[in-house]
Short mmCIF file of C-alpha atoms in Angstrom, two decimals:
data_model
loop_
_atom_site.label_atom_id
_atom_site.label_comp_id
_atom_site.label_asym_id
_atom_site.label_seq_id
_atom_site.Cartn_x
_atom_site.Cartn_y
_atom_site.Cartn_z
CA UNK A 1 -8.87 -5.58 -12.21
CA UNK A 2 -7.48 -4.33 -8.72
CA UNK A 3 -7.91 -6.40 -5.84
CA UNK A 4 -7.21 -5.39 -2.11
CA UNK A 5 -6.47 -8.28 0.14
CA UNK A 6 -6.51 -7.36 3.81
CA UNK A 7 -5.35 -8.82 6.98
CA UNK A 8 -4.50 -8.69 10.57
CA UNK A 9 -7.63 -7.91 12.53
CA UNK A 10 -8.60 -9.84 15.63
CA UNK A 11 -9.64 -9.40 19.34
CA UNK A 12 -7.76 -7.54 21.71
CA UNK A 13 -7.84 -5.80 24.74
CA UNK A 14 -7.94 -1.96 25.51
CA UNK A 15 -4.37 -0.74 25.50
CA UNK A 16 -3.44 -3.43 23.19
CA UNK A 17 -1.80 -3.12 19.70
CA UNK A 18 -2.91 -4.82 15.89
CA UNK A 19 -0.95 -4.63 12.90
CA UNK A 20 -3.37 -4.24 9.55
CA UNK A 21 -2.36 -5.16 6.23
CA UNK A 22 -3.39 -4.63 2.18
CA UNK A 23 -2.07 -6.35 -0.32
CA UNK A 24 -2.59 -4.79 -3.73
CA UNK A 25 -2.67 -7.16 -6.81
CA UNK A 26 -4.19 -6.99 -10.82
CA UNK A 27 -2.29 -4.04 -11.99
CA UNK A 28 0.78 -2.83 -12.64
CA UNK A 29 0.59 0.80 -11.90
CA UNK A 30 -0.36 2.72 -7.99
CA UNK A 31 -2.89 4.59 -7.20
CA UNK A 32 -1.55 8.21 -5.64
CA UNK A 33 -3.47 8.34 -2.33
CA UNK A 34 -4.87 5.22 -0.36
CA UNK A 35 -6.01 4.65 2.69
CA UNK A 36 -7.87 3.08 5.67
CA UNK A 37 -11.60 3.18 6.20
CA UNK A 38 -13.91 1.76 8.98
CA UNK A 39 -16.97 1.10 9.69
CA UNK A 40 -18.58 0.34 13.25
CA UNK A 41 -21.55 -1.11 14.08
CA UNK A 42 -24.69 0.98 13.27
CA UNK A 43 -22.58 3.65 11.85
CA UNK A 44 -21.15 4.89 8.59
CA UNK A 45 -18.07 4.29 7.06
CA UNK A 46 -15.19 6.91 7.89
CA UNK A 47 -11.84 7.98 7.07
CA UNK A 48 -9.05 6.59 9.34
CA UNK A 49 -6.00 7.42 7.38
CA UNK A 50 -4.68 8.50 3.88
CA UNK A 51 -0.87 8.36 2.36
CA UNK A 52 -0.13 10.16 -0.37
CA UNK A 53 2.03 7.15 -2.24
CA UNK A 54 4.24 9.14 -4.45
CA UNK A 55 6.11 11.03 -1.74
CA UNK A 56 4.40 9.74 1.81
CA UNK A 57 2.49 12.49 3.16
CA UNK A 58 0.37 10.86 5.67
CA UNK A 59 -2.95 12.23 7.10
CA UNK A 60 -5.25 11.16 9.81
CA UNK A 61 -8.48 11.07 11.33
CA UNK A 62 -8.71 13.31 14.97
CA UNK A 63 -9.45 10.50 16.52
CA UNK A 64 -6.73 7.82 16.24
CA UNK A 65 -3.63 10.66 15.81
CA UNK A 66 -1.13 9.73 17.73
CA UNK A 67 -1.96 6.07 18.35
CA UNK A 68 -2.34 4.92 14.78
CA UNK A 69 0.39 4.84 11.67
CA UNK A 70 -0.14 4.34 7.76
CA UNK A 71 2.82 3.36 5.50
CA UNK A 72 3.70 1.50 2.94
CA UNK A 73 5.89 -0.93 1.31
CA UNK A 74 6.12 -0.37 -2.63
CA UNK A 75 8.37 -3.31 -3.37
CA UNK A 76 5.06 -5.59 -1.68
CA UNK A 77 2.39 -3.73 -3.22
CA UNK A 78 1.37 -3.31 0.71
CA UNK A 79 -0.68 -1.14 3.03
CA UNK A 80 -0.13 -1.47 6.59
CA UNK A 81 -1.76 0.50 9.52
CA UNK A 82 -0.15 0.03 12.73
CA UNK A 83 -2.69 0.54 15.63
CA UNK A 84 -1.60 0.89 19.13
CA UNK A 85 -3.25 2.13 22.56
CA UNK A 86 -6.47 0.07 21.03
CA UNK A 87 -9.60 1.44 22.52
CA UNK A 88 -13.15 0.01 22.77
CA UNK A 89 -14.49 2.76 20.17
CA UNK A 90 -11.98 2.01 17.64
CA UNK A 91 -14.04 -1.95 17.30
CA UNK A 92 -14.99 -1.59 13.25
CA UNK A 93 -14.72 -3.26 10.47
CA UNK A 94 -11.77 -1.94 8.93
CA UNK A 95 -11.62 -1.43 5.12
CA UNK A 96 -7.91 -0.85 2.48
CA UNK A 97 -8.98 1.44 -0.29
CA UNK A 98 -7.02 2.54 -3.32
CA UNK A 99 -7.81 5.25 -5.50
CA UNK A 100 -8.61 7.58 -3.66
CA UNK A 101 -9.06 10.98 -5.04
CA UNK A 102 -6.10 13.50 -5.27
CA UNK A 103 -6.65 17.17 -5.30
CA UNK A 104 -3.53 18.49 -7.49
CA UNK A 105 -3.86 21.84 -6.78
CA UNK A 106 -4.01 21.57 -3.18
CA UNK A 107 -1.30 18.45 -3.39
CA UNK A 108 -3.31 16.28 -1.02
CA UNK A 109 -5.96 13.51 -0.82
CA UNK A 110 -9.52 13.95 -0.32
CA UNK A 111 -10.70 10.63 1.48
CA UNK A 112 -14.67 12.31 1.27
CA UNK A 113 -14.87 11.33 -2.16
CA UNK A 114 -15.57 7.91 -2.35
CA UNK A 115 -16.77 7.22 -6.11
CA UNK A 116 -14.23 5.15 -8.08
CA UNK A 117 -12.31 3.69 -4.69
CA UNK A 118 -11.59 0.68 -4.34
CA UNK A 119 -12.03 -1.50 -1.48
CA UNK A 120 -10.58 -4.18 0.19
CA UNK A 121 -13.37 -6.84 1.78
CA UNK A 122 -12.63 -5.31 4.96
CA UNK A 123 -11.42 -7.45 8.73
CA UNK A 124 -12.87 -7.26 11.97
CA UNK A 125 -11.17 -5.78 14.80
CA UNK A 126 -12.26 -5.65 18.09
CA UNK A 127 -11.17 -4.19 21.44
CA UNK A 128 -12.53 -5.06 24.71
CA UNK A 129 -12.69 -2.71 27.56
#
């Protein structure tokens, strides 16, 4: 089956920048919309960011537009999300998922629906003020 390898998370200090990575592996065909979860402590898990793998279209969470960027690198099978201007709230553990749901009609994924995803076995990130 699909596995999600992550990596890149690690201490830092407000301000500072992290580079996260997913490496997909187990099957031969993409999922259309992936993305980045976290989850702090205490809380529940929430959408950071989505890409929409056939043609790119990105889409983030209000609060890390601007300072955070998905992508992808088909020819790896890899996920990244490039976080800069690292705050103290954004400290989570931070989770690749694949298969997310894709709404056809409306051409877009829909991160809220969570059954079927996959997940990666998430990596800790933490900014100190």
């Amino acid at each position: 089956g699909l596995q999600l390898t992550e990596s890149g998370g690690g201490s830092v200090p407000s301000g500072g920048s992290l580079r996260l990575s997913c490496v997909s592996s187990g099957r031969l065909y993409s999922s259309f919309c992936m993305g980045w979860f976290r989850q702090a402590p205490g809380k529940e898990r929430e959408v950071v960011a989505t890409i929409f793998t056939g043609g790119g279209t990105t889409d983030y969470a209000d609060p890390v537009k601007g300072r955070f960027t998905i992508s992808q690198d088909k020819a790896k099978n890899a996920l990244y999300l490039q976080m800069n201007s690292l705050k103290p709230e954004d400290t989570a553990v931070y989770y690749c998922a694949s298969d997310i749901f894709y709404n056809i009609d409306e051409g877009r994924c829909v991160p809220d629906k969570t059954e079927g995803v996959y997940w990666g076995q998430g990596t800790q990130v933490t900014v100190s003020s």
